[in-house]
Amino acid sequence: MEKPQNKQWNIVKTWIILTVLFLFGCFTPALSGIDGMNGGFAIITICGFLVISGIFVTVIYYKRARQLDQLFSADRPLARWEISPAAWETFVAEDFSEDKAISKGTFILTTVISVVIGVGLSLLFQDFLMLLICLGIIVLLIFPAFAFPWFRRRRKLRGPRLVIISEQSVYVGGTYFNWEMLGANLHRVSTDLTQGKGLMRIEMRYPARTGIEHYVIRVPVPDDKWDEAHEVSKKLGF
């Protein structure tokens, strides 16, 4: 299999262009003669914030792109598996099924909590608008809850049938995960062999607005690489 495309560089290029445009936006009031009190200061403030955000995102993805290049060119990663078409389709189908179940469960939980909070606030403040706001939030969550698993499935089917694992990261079907950036860390690695199908689960933790979040990366294991998968798990400390 030929070397896959490092799409992290596309993200870097996109954010460089956006950052330059935001920087140009900072000078728009002066170039257009917009008075500061008539919106000029607001435009400068917003564009300035976007410039800082763009620089931050660009630096992060530049580092990720460099690391992924190193992963592709590594002579001896912990594992490099090319998955057969049939095995890949089976993996994508099972991965999609788990994604849907998780998204559905999260949506149901969010819906119940939102309804309870909406009813409680409506009774407390005697204002039906509170319930309508919570119901509006539920409606907004419907699309991402049920569409995102489908988009991830589509991306995996179009991506390379390739798995590369290193001490700090894993590349699965075109998607790159790194557990040594922005406070992320490797939490658990497990191997599962059911009905003759091998699957490695790599769980990483990362800080978010609501606290520490967990994300499980599902990695297909070829039939003849099961022992190697156990060795990879040990080398990762599990």
CSV table of C-alpha atoms in Angstrom, one decimal, residues 2-224:
chain,number,residue,atom,x,y,z
A,2,GLU,CA,1.3,3.4,-1.0
A,3,LYS,CA,1.9,6.1,1.6
A,4,PRO,CA,-1.4,7.7,2.6
A,5,GLN,CA,-2.0,11.4,2.3
A,6,ASN,CA,-1.4,13.4,5.5
A,7,LYS,CA,-4.6,15.5,5.6
A,8,GLN,CA,-3.5,17.3,8.7
A,9,TRP,CA,-1.5,19.6,6.3
A,10,ASN,CA,-4.7,20.5,4.6
A,11,ILE,CA,-6.1,21.7,7.9
A,12,VAL,CA,-2.9,23.7,8.6
A,13,LYS,CA,-3.1,25.4,5.2
A,14,THR,CA,-6.8,26.2,5.7
A,15,TRP,CA,-6.2,27.8,9.0
A,16,ILE,CA,-3.2,29.8,7.8
A,17,ILE,CA,-5.5,31.3,5.1
A,18,LEU,CA,-8.3,32.0,7.6
A,19,THR,CA,-5.8,33.6,10.0
A,20,VAL,CA,-4.5,35.9,7.3
A,21,LEU,CA,-8.1,36.9,6.4
A,22,PHE,CA,-8.9,37.6,10.0
A,23,LEU,CA,-5.7,39.7,10.3
A,24,PHE,CA,-6.8,41.7,7.2
A,25,GLY,CA,-10.2,42.1,8.9
A,26,CYS,CA,-8.4,44.0,11.8
A,27,PHE,CA,-7.4,46.7,9.4
A,28,THR,CA,-10.8,46.9,7.7
A,29,PRO,CA,-12.2,49.8,9.8
A,30,ALA,CA,-9.1,51.9,9.0
A,31,LEU,CA,-9.2,51.0,5.3
A,32,SER,CA,-12.9,51.5,5.0
A,33,GLY,CA,-13.1,54.6,7.2
A,34,ILE,CA,-15.4,53.0,9.8
A,35,ASP,CA,-15.4,55.0,13.0
A,36,GLY,CA,-14.4,53.1,16.2
A,37,MET,CA,-17.6,54.0,18.0
A,38,ASN,CA,-19.7,52.9,15.0
A,39,GLY,CA,-18.5,49.3,15.1
A,40,GLY,CA,-14.8,49.7,14.2
A,41,PHE,CA,-13.7,48.7,17.7
A,42,ALA,CA,-16.0,45.7,17.7
A,43,ILE,CA,-14.7,44.5,14.3
A,44,ILE,CA,-11.1,44.9,15.5
A,45,THR,CA,-11.8,43.0,18.7
A,46,ILE,CA,-13.6,40.1,17.0
A,47,CYS,CA,-11.0,39.8,14.2
A,48,GLY,CA,-8.2,40.1,16.8
A,49,PHE,CA,-9.6,37.2,18.8
A,50,LEU,CA,-10.0,35.1,15.7
A,51,VAL,CA,-6.4,35.8,14.7
A,52,ILE,CA,-5.2,34.6,18.1
A,53,SER,CA,-7.5,31.5,17.8
A,54,GLY,CA,-6.2,30.8,14.3
A,55,ILE,CA,-2.6,31.0,15.4
A,56,PHE,CA,-3.3,28.6,18.2
A,57,VAL,CA,-5.1,26.1,16.0
A,58,THR,CA,-2.5,26.4,13.3
A,59,VAL,CA,0.3,25.6,15.7
A,60,ILE,CA,-1.5,22.6,17.1
A,61,TYR,CA,-2.3,21.1,13.7
A,62,TYR,CA,1.2,21.9,12.5
A,63,LYS,CA,2.6,19.8,15.3
A,64,ARG,CA,0.1,17.0,14.6
A,65,ALA,CA,1.0,17.1,10.9
A,66,ARG,CA,4.7,16.8,11.7
A,67,GLN,CA,4.0,13.9,14.0
A,68,LEU,CA,1.9,12.1,11.5
A,69,ASP,CA,4.6,12.5,8.9
A,70,GLN,CA,7.0,10.9,11.3
A,71,LEU,CA,4.5,8.1,12.0
A,72,PHE,CA,4.2,7.4,8.2
A,73,SER,CA,8.0,7.3,7.8
A,74,ALA,CA,8.8,5.3,10.9
A,75,ASP,CA,10.8,2.2,10.1
A,76,ARG,CA,9.6,0.3,13.1
A,77,PRO,CA,6.3,1.4,14.6
A,78,LEU,CA,4.7,-0.7,17.2
A,79,ALA,CA,2.4,-2.1,14.6
A,80,ARG,CA,1.5,-1.6,10.9
A,81,TRP,CA,-1.4,-3.6,9.6
A,82,GLU,CA,-3.0,-3.5,6.2
A,83,ILE,CA,-6.6,-4.8,6.5
A,84,SER,CA,-8.3,-6.9,3.8
A,85,PRO,CA,-11.3,-5.3,2.1
A,86,ALA,CA,-13.7,-7.8,3.6
A,87,ALA,CA,-12.3,-7.5,7.1
A,88,TRP,CA,-12.4,-3.7,6.8
A,89,GLU,CA,-16.0,-3.6,5.8
A,90,THR,CA,-16.9,-5.8,8.8
A,91,PHE,CA,-15.0,-3.6,11.1
A,92,VAL,CA,-16.6,-0.4,9.7
A,93,ALA,CA,-20.1,-2.0,10.1
A,94,GLU,CA,-19.4,-2.9,13.7
A,95,ASP,CA,-17.8,0.4,14.5
A,96,PHE,CA,-20.8,2.2,13.0
A,97,SER,CA,-23.2,0.1,15.1
A,98,GLU,CA,-21.3,1.0,18.3
A,99,ASP,CA,-21.1,4.6,17.3
A,100,LYS,CA,-24.9,4.7,16.8
A,101,ALA,CA,-25.6,3.0,20.1
A,102,ILE,CA,-23.4,5.5,22.0
A,103,SER,CA,-24.9,8.5,20.2
A,104,LYS,CA,-28.4,7.3,20.8
A,105,GLY,CA,-27.8,6.7,24.5
A,106,THR,CA,-26.2,10.1,24.9
A,107,PHE,CA,-29.1,11.8,23.1
A,108,ILE,CA,-31.7,10.0,25.2
A,109,LEU,CA,-29.9,10.9,28.4
A,110,THR,CA,-29.6,14.6,27.3
A,111,THR,CA,-33.2,14.7,26.3
A,112,VAL,CA,-34.4,13.3,29.7
A,113,ILE,CA,-32.2,15.8,31.6
A,114,SER,CA,-33.3,18.7,29.4
A,115,VAL,CA,-37.0,17.9,29.8
A,116,VAL,CA,-36.7,17.5,33.6
A,117,ILE,CA,-34.8,20.8,33.8
A,118,GLY,CA,-37.2,22.6,31.4
A,119,VAL,CA,-40.3,21.4,33.4
A,120,GLY,CA,-38.6,22.3,36.7
A,121,LEU,CA,-37.6,25.8,35.6
A,122,SER,CA,-41.1,26.4,34.0
A,123,LEU,CA,-42.8,25.5,37.3
A,124,LEU,CA,-40.3,27.5,39.4
A,125,PHE,CA,-40.5,30.7,37.3
A,126,GLN,CA,-44.1,30.1,36.1
A,127,ASP,CA,-42.9,30.6,32.6
A,128,PHE,CA,-43.5,28.0,29.8
A,129,LEU,CA,-40.7,29.6,27.7
A,130,MET,CA,-38.1,27.8,29.9
A,131,LEU,CA,-39.5,24.4,28.6
A,132,LEU,CA,-39.6,25.6,25.0
A,133,ILE,CA,-35.9,26.6,25.3
A,134,CYS,CA,-34.9,23.2,26.6
A,135,LEU,CA,-37.0,21.5,23.8
A,136,GLY,CA,-35.2,23.8,21.3
A,137,ILE,CA,-31.8,22.5,22.6
A,138,ILE,CA,-33.0,18.9,22.1
A,139,VAL,CA,-34.0,19.7,18.5
A,140,LEU,CA,-30.6,21.2,17.8
A,141,LEU,CA,-28.9,18.0,19.1
A,142,ILE,CA,-30.9,15.7,16.8
A,143,PHE,CA,-28.8,16.2,13.7
A,144,PRO,CA,-25.3,15.8,15.3
A,145,ALA,CA,-26.5,12.8,17.4
A,146,PHE,CA,-27.6,10.8,14.4
A,147,ALA,CA,-25.6,12.2,11.5
A,148,PHE,CA,-22.1,12.2,13.0
A,149,PRO,CA,-21.9,8.3,13.2
A,150,TRP,CA,-22.9,8.2,9.5
A,151,PHE,CA,-20.3,10.7,8.5
A,152,ARG,CA,-17.6,8.8,10.4
A,153,ARG,CA,-18.7,5.6,8.7
A,154,ARG,CA,-18.5,7.3,5.3
A,155,ARG,CA,-15.0,8.6,6.1
A,156,LYS,CA,-13.7,5.2,7.2
A,157,LEU,CA,-15.1,3.5,4.1
A,158,ARG,CA,-13.3,6.0,1.9
A,159,GLY,CA,-10.1,6.0,3.9
A,160,PRO,CA,-7.1,3.7,3.5
A,161,ARG,CA,-7.5,0.2,5.1
A,162,LEU,CA,-4.4,0.9,7.2
A,163,VAL,CA,-3.6,0.8,10.9
A,164,ILE,CA,-0.3,2.3,12.3
A,165,ILE,CA,0.4,2.3,16.1
A,166,SER,CA,3.2,4.1,17.9
A,167,GLU,CA,3.9,4.9,21.6
A,168,GLN,CA,2.1,8.2,21.3
A,169,SER,CA,-0.5,7.8,18.6
A,170,VAL,CA,-2.6,5.6,16.3
A,171,TYR,CA,-3.7,6.0,12.7
A,172,VAL,CA,-6.9,4.2,11.7
A,173,GLY,CA,-8.4,4.4,8.3
A,174,GLY,CA,-7.4,8.0,7.7
A,175,THR,CA,-8.1,9.3,11.2
A,176,TYR,CA,-5.2,10.3,13.5
A,177,PHE,CA,-5.3,10.2,17.3
A,178,ASN,CA,-2.6,11.4,19.6
A,179,TRP,CA,-2.7,11.0,23.3
A,180,GLU,CA,0.3,13.1,24.3
A,181,MET,CA,-1.0,16.6,23.3
A,182,LEU,CA,-3.2,19.2,25.1
A,183,GLY,CA,-3.4,17.3,28.3
A,184,ALA,CA,-4.5,14.0,26.8
A,185,ASN,CA,-3.2,10.7,28.0
A,186,LEU,CA,-3.6,7.0,27.4
A,187,HIS,CA,-5.9,5.5,29.9
A,188,ARG,CA,-6.5,1.8,28.9
A,189,VAL,CA,-5.8,-0.6,26.1
A,190,SER,CA,-7.7,-3.9,25.8
A,191,THR,CA,-7.9,-6.6,23.1
A,192,ASP,CA,-11.1,-8.4,22.3
A,193,LEU,CA,-11.5,-11.6,20.2
A,194,THR,CA,-15.1,-12.5,19.5
A,195,GLN,CA,-16.4,-14.8,16.8
A,196,GLY,CA,-12.9,-15.0,15.4
A,197,LYS,CA,-12.7,-11.2,14.9
A,198,GLY,CA,-10.0,-9.2,16.6
A,199,LEU,CA,-10.5,-5.8,17.9
A,200,MET,CA,-8.2,-3.5,20.0
A,201,ARG,CA,-9.7,-0.8,22.1
A,202,ILE,CA,-7.5,2.2,23.0
A,203,GLU,CA,-9.1,4.5,25.5
A,204,MET,CA,-7.7,8.0,25.9
A,205,ARG,CA,-8.6,10.8,28.3
A,206,TYR,CA,-8.5,14.5,27.6
A,207,PRO,CA,-9.6,17.7,29.4
A,208,ALA,CA,-12.8,19.3,28.3
A,209,ARG,CA,-15.1,22.1,29.5
A,210,THR,CA,-17.2,19.6,31.5
A,211,GLY,CA,-14.2,17.9,33.0
A,212,ILE,CA,-12.2,14.8,31.9
A,213,GLU,CA,-13.7,13.1,28.9
A,214,HIS,CA,-13.0,9.6,27.7
A,215,TYR,CA,-12.8,8.4,24.1
A,216,VAL,CA,-12.4,4.8,22.9
A,217,ILE,CA,-10.5,4.3,19.6
A,218,ARG,CA,-11.5,1.0,18.0
A,219,VAL,CA,-8.8,-0.6,16.0
A,220,PRO,CA,-9.2,-3.7,13.8
A,221,VAL,CA,-6.7,-6.5,14.2
A,222,PRO,CA,-6.0,-8.9,11.3
A,223,ASP,CA,-6.4,-12.6,12.0
A,224,ASP,CA,-2.7,-13.4,11.8
